Coordinates of C-alpha atoms and ligand atoms in Angstrom, one line a residue:
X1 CA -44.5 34.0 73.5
X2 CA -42.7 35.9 70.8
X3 CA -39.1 35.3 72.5
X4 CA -40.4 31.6 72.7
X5 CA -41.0 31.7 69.0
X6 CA -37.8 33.0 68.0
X7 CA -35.3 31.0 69.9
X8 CA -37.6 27.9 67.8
X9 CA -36.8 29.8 64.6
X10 CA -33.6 30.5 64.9
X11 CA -33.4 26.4 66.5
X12 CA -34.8 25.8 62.8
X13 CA -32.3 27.4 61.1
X14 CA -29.3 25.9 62.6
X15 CA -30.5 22.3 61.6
X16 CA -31.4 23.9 58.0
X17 CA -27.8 24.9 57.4
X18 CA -26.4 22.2 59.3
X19 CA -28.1 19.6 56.8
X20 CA -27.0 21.9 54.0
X21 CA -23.3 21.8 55.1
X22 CA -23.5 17.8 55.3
X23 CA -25.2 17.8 52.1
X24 CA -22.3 19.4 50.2
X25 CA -19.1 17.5 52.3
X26 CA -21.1 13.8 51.0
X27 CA -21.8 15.2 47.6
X28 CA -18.2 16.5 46.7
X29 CA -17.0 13.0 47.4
X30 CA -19.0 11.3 44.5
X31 CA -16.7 10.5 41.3
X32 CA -17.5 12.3 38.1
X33 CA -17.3 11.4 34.8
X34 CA -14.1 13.2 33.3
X35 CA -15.3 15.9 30.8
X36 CA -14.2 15.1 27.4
X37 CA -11.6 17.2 25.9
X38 CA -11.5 16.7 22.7
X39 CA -13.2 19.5 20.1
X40 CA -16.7 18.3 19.0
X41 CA -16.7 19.7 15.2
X42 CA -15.3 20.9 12.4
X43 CA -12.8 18.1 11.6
X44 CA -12.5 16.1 8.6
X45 CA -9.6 13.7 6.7
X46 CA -6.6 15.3 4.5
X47 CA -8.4 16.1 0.9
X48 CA -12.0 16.9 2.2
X49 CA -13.0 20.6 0.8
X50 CA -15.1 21.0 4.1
X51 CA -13.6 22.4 7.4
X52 CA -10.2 22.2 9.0
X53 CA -8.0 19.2 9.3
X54 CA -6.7 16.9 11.8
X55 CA -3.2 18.2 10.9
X56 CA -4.2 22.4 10.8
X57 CA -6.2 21.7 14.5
X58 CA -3.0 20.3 15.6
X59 CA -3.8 16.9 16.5
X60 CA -0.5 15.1 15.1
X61 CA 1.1 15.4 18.1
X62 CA 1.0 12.3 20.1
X63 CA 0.0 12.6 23.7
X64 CA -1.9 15.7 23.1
X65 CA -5.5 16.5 24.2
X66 CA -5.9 15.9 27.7
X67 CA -3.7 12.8 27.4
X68 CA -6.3 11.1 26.5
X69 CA -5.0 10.6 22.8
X70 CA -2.1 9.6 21.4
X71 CA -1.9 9.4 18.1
X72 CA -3.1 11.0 14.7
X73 CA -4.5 7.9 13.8
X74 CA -6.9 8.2 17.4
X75 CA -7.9 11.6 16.8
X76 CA -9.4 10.4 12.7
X77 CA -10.9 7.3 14.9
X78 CA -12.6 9.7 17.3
X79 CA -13.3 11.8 14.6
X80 CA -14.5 9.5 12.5
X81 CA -17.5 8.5 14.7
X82 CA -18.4 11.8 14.3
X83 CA -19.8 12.0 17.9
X84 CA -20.2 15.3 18.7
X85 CA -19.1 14.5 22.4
X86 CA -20.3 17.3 24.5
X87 CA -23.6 15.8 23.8
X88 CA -22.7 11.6 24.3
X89 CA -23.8 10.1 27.6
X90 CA -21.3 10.2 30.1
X91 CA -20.9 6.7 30.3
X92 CA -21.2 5.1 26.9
X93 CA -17.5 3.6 26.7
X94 CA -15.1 5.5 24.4
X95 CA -13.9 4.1 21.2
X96 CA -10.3 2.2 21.5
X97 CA -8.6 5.2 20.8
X98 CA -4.5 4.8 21.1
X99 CA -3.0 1.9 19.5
X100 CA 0.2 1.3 21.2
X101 CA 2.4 4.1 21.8
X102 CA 4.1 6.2 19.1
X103 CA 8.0 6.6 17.9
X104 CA 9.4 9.7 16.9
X105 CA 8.8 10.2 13.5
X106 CA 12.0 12.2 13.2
X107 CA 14.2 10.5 10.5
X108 CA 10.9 9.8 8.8
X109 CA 11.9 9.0 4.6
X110 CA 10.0 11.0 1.6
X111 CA 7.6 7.9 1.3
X112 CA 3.8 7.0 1.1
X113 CA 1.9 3.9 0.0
X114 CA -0.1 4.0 -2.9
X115 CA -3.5 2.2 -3.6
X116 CA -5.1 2.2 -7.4
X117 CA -9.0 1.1 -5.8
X118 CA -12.4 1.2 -7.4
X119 CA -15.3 2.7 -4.7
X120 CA -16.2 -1.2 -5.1
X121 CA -13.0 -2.2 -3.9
X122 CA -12.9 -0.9 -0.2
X123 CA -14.3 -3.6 1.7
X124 CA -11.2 -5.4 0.8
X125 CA -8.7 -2.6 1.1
X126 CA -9.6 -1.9 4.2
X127 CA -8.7 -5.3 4.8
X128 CA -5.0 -5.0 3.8
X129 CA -4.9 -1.5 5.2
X130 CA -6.0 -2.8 8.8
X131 CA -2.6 -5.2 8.1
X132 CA -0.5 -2.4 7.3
X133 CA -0.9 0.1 10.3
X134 CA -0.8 -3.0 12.5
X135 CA 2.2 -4.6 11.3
X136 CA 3.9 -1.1 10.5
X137 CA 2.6 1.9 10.0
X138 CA 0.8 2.5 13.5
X139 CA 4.6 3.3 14.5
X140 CA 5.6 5.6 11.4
X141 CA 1.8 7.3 9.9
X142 CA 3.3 7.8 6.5
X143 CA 0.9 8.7 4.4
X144 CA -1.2 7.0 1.8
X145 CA -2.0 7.9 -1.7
X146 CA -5.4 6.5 -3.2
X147 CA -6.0 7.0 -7.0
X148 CA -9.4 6.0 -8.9
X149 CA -10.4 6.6 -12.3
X150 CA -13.6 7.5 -10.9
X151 CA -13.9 10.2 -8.1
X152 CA -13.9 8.7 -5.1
X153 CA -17.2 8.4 -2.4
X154 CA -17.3 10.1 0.6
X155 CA -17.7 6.7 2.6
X156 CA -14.5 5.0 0.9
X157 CA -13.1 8.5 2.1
X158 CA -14.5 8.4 6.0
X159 CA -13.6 4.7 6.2
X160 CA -10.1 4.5 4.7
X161 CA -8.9 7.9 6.8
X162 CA -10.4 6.3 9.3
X163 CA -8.0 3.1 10.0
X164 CA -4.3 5.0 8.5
X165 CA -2.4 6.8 10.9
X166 CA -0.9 8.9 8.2
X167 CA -2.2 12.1 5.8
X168 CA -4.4 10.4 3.3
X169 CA -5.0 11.6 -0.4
X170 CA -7.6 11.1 -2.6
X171 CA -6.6 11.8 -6.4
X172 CA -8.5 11.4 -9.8
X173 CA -6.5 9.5 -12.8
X174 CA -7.2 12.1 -15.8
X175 CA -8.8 11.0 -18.8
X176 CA -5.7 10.9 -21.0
X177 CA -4.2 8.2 -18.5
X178 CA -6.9 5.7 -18.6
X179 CA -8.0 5.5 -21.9
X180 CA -7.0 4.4 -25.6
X181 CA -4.1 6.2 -27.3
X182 CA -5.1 7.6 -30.5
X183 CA -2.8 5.6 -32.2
X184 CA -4.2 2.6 -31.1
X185 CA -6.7 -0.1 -33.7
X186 CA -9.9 -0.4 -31.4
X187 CA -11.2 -2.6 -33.9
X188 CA -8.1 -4.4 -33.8
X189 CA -8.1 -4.7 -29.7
X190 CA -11.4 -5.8 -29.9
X191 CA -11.1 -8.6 -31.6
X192 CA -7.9 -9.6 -29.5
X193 CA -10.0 -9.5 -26.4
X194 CA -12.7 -11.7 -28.3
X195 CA -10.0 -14.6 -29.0
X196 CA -8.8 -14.3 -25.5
X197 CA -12.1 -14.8 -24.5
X198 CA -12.4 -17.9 -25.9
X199 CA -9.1 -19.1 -24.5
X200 CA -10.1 -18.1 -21.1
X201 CA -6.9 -16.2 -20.5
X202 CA -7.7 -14.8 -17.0
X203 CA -8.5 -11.0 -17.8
X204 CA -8.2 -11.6 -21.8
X205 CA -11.7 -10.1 -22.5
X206 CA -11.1 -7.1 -20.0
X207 CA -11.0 -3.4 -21.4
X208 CA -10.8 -1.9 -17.9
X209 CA -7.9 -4.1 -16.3
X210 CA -5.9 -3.7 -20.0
X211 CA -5.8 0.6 -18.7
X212 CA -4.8 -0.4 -15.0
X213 CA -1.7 -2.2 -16.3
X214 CA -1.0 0.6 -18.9
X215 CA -1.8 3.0 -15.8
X216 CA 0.5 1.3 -13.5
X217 CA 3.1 0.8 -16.0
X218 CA 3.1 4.2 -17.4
X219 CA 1.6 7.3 -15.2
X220 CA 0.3 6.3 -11.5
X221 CA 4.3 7.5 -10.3
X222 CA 3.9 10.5 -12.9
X223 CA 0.2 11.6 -10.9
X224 CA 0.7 15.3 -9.8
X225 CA 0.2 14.1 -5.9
X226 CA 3.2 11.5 -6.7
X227 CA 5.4 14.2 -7.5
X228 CA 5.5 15.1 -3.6
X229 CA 7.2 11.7 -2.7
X230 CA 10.6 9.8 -3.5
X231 CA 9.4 6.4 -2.3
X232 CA 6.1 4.8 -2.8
X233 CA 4.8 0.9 -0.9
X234 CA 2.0 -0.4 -3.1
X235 CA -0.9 -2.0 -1.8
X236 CA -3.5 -3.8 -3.2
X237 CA -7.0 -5.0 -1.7
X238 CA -6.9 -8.2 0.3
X239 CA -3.7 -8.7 0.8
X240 CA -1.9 -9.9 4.0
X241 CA 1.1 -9.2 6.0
X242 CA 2.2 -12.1 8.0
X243 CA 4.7 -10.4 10.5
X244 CA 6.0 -7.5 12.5
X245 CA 8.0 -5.0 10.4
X246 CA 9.7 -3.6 13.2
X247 CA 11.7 -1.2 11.2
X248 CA 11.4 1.0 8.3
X249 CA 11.9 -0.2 5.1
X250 CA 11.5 3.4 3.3
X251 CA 14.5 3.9 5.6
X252 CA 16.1 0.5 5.0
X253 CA 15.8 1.5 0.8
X254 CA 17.8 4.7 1.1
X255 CA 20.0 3.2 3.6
X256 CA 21.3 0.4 0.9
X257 CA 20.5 2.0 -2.3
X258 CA 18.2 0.1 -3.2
X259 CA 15.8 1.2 -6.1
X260 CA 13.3 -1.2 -6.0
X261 CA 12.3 -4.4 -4.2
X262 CA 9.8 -7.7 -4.2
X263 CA 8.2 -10.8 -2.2
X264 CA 7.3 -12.7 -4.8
X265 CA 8.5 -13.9 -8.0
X266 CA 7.5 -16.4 -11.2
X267 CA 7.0 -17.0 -14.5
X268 CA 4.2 -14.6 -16.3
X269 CA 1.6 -16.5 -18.7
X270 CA 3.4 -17.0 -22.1
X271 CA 0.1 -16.0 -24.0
X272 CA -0.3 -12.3 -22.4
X273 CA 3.2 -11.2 -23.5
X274 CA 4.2 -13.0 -26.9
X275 CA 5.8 -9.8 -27.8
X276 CA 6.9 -8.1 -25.0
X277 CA 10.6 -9.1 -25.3
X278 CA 10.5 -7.8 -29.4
X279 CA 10.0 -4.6 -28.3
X280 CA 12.4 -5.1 -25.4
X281 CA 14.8 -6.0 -27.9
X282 CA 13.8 -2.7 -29.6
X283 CA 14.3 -0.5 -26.8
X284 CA 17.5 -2.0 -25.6
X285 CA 19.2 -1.4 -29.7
X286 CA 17.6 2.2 -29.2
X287 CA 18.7 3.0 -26.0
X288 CA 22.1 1.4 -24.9
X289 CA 22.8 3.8 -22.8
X290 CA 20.0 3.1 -20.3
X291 CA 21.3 -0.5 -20.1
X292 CA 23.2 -0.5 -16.8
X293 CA 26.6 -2.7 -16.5
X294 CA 26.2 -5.5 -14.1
X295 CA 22.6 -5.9 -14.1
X296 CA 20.2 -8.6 -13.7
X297 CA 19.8 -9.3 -17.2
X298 CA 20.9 -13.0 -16.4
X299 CA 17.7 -13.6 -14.2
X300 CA 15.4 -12.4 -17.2
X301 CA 17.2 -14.6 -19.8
X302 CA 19.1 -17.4 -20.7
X303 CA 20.4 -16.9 -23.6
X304 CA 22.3 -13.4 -23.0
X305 CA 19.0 -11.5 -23.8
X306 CA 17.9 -13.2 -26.8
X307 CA 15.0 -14.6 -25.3
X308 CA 13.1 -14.2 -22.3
X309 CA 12.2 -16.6 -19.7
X310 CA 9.5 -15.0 -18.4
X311 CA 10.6 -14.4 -15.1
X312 CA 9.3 -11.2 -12.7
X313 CA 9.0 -9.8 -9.8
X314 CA 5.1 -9.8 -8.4
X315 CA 4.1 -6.2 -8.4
X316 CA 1.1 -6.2 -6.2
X317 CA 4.0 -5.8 -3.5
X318 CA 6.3 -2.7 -4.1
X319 CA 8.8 -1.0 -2.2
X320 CA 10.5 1.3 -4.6
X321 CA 11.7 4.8 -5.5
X322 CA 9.9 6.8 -7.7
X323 CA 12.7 8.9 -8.9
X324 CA 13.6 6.0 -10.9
X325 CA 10.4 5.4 -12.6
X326 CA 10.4 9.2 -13.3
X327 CA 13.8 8.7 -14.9
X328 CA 14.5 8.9 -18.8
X329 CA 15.4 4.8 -18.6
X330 CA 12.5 4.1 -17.4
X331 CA 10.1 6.7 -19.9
X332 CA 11.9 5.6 -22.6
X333 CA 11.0 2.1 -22.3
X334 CA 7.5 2.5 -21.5
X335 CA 7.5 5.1 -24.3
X336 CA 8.5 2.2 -26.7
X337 CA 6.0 -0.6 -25.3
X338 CA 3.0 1.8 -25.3
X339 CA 3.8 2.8 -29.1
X340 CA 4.1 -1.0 -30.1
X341 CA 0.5 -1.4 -28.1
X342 CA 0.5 -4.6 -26.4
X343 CA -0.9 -3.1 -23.7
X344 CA -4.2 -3.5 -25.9
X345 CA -3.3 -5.8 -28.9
X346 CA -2.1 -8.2 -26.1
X347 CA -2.4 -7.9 -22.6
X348 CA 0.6 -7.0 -21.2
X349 CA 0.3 -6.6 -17.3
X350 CA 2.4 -3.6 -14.9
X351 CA 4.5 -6.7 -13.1
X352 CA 6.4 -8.2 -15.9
X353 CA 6.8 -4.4 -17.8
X354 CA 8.3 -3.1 -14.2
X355 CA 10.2 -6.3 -13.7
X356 CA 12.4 -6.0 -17.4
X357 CA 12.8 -2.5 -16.7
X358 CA 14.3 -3.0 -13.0
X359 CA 16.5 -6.0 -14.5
X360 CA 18.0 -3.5 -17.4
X361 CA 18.3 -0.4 -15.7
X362 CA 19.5 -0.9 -12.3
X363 CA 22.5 -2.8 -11.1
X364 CA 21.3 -5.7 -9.5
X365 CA 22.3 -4.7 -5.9
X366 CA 19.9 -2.7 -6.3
X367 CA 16.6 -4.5 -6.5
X368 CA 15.9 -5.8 -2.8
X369 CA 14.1 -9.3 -1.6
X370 CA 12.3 -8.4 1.2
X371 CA 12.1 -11.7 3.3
X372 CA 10.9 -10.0 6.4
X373 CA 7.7 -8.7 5.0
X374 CA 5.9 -12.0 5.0
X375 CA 2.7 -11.5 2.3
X376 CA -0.1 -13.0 0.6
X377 CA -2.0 -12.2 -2.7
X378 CA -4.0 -14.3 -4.0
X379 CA -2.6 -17.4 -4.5
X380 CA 0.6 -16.7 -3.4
X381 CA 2.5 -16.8 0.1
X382 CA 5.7 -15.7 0.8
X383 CA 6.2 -17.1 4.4
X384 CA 10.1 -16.6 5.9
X385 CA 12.1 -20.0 6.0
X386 CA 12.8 -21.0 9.3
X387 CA 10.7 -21.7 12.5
X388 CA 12.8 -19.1 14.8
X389 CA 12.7 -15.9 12.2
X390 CA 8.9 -16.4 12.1
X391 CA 8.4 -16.5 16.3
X392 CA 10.7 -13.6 16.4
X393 CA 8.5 -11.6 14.0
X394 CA 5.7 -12.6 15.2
X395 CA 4.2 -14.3 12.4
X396 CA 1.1 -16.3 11.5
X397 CA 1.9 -17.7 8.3
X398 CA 2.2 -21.6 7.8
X399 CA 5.2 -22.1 6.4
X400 CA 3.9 -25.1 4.2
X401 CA 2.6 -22.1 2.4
X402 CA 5.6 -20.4 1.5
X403 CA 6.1 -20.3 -2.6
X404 CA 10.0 -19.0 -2.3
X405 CA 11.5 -22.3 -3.7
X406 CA 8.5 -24.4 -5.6
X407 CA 9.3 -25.1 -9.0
X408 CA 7.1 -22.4 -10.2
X409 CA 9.0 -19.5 -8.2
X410 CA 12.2 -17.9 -9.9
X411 CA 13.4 -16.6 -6.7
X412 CA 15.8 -19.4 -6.3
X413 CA 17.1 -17.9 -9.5
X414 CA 17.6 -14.6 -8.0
X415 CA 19.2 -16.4 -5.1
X416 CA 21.5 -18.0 -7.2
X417 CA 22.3 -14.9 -10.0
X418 CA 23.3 -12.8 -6.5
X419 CA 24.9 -15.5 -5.1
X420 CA 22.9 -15.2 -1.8
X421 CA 22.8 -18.2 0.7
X422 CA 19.1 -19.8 1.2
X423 CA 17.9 -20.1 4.4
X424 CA 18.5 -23.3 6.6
X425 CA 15.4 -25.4 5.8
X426 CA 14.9 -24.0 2.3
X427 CA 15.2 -27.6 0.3
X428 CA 12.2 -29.2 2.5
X429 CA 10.2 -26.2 1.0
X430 CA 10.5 -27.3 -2.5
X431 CA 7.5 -29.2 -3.1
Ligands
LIG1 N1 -9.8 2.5 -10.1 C1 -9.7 1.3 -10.6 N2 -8.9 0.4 -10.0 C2 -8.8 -0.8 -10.5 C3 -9.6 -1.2 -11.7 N3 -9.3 -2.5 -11.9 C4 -8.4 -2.9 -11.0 N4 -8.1 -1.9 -10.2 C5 -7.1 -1.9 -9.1 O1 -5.9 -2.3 -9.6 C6 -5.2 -3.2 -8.8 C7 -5.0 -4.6 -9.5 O2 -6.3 -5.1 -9.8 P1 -6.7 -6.6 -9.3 O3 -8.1 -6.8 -9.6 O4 -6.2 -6.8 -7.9 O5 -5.8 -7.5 -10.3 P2 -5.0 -8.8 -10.0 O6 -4.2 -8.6 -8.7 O7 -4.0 -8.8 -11.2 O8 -5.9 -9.9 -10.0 C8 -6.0 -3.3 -7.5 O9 -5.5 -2.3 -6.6 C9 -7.4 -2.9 -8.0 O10 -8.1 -2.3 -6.9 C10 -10.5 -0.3 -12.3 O11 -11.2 -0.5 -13.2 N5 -10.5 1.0 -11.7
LIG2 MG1 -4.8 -7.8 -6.9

């Protein structure tokens, strides 16, 4: 009886560990979600006071972290949704990290782009940043510099590091940069801004948008965090970009030298600069040594400087090199305009002020039309002549859009000062 029972037990434990062994062969064979790599706290964007960044954790270089990221710009995303992802379900779907592959950034230029935003404004920068990395900067992460007059929130922060591939910063203007000069008749601004009122000159009654031309005429290249750069991109909210840069123009700059560069160009409204040119005129008697032989003084007059005509380059675009803005041409002249106070007793605005100082004090080889960079602020297109350039480059603009040769534009004038040949098609663009 007890031999009987223990051939039975030991029967039983033969089909015990055979089942087990079965057990574990099936099991190993059953796919497994990947366990993420990537680390789960701790990071936060360039300029945040808390905890390490992106850059000191060493996620700039591309194809790190288990290969499952591949840019900077994917590691903010990730980080970004602030999913602490040792905790996420296995199978909710990752974000769409990597956009396409990166290129060296060896060779990279002393560049960033620049925003001047209100907290209000990010809904529509975000807009013209999304335009940005696509078109260009997914491939070259430069980085971008945001000034405010206010500090900045922590969501315009999260969101904006968020979508750029590059370092971002986050600087506030000082006082002294966005406010009255002491020299300056409040009384007498007041009442300016009153008569413009009633003339419904667009902006005449605005105290704030009267410091962000002085601002961006005057200091936002002379901003501590702008000393760390030679080239700067401006970019305004809601713009568009219409076509694949598929090189760098930082680069492109250097490469020519070129100083500064536009899209866009047209006459400024007479009754917000009716004595800009006077104290034009006063700066150039001062300082004749900042006026540079063969410059573009022709495309700003027509009458050998006497008067002006009005003409400028948009400035919502930019490409240009801050050196030169930092330079005693270009200090001196704001120096003079900001003591005669038009920025308040009129309403002078940043593009024509950067415009008469580009056309005096650089040769005119070096101010660049960028047709490639196909662009839109509001109400304005610039959309490349001819049907080929545009499929090559990928771009969605309609062409009936473009604003390069209506009557309005004065870039046929800078076409015709350089002695440049218009593209094939240009003359059915006129009107
Ligand atoms: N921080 C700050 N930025 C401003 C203010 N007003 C305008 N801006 C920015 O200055 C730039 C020009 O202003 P915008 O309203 O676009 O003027 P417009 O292009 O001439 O119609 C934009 O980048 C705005 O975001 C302001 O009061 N504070
Ligand atoms: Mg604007």
């Amino acid at each position: 009886m007890a031999a009987g029972s223990s051939r039975i037990l030991r029967y039983l434990l033969f089909a015990f560990f055979g089942v087990m062994v079965l057990y574990f062969i099936s099991s190993s064979s059953i796919p497994r979600p990947p366990i993420p790599a990537i680390p789960t706290e701790g990071f936060h964007w360039k300029g945040s006071t808390e905890g390490p960044t992106v850059d000191e954790v060493g996620g700039e270089k591309p194809g790190a972290l288990n290969g499952q990221i591949t840019s900077t710009a994917a590691v903010k995303a990730s980080v970004a949704s602030s999913q602490p992802l040792g905790t996420a379900a296995p199978m909710t779907p990752k974000p769409t990290l990597g956009l396409s592959p990166t290129v060296s950034t060896e060779g990279k230029m002393n560049a960033t782009f620049v925003t001047l935003a209100r907290n209000s404004d990010l809904w529509e920068i975000v807009k013209s940043i999304r335009q940005v990395e696509d078109r260009f900067n997914r491939n070259y992460h430069y980085d971008w510099v945001f000034l405010n007059d206010k500090p900045f929130d922590s969501t315009f922060k999260k969101v904006t590091s968020a979508l750029i591939s590059g370092t971002t910063h986050y600087e506030e203007i000082p006082e002294e940069h966005w406010s009255y000069p002491d020299f300056i008749d409040q009384e007498r601004a007041r009442k300016v801004r009153e008569e413009m009122a009633e003339k419904k000159i667009i902006y005449g009654d605005s105290v704030s948008y009267r410091h962000m031309c002085r601002f961006e005429s005057g200091f936002f290249f002379r901003q501590p965090i702008m000393n760390k750069f030679e080239w700067y991109w401006r970019v305004e909210p809601s713009i568009e970009l219409y076509c694949d840069i598929a090189y760098d123009p930082f680069k492109f700059m250097a490469d020519n030298k070129k100083k500064y560069s536009f899209v866009l160009s047209l006459y400024e409204y007479v009754e917000t600069i009716e004595t800009l040119w006077d104290s034009t005129k006063t700066y150039m008697q001062k300082h004749p040594e900042h006026l540079v032989k063969g410059n573009a003084m022709k495309w700003l007059s027509d009458d050998d400087g006497e008067s002006y005509n009005h003409c400028h380059f948009w400035s919502n675009f930019e490409i240009g090199n801050l050196n030169w803005l930092r330079s005693p041409a270009y200090i001196d002249f704001f120096e003079q305009l900001d003591k005669d106070g038009g920025f308040f007793y009129e309403r002078w605005g940043d593009a024509p002020v950067h415009s008469i100082a580009a056309a005096l004090t650089l040769k005119k080889e070096e101010i660049h039309f960028f047709n490639d960079i196909a662009y839109y602020h509001v109400p304005f297109t610039h959309c490349p002549t001819g049907d080929q350039f545009r499929l090559d480059h990928k771009c969605h603009c309609n062409p009936k859009d473009n604003f390069d040769w209506k009557g309005y534009s004065c870039t046929t004038r800078w076409f015709d000062l350089n002695k440049m040949a218009k593209p094939e098609g240009w003359e059915d663009e006129k009107n």
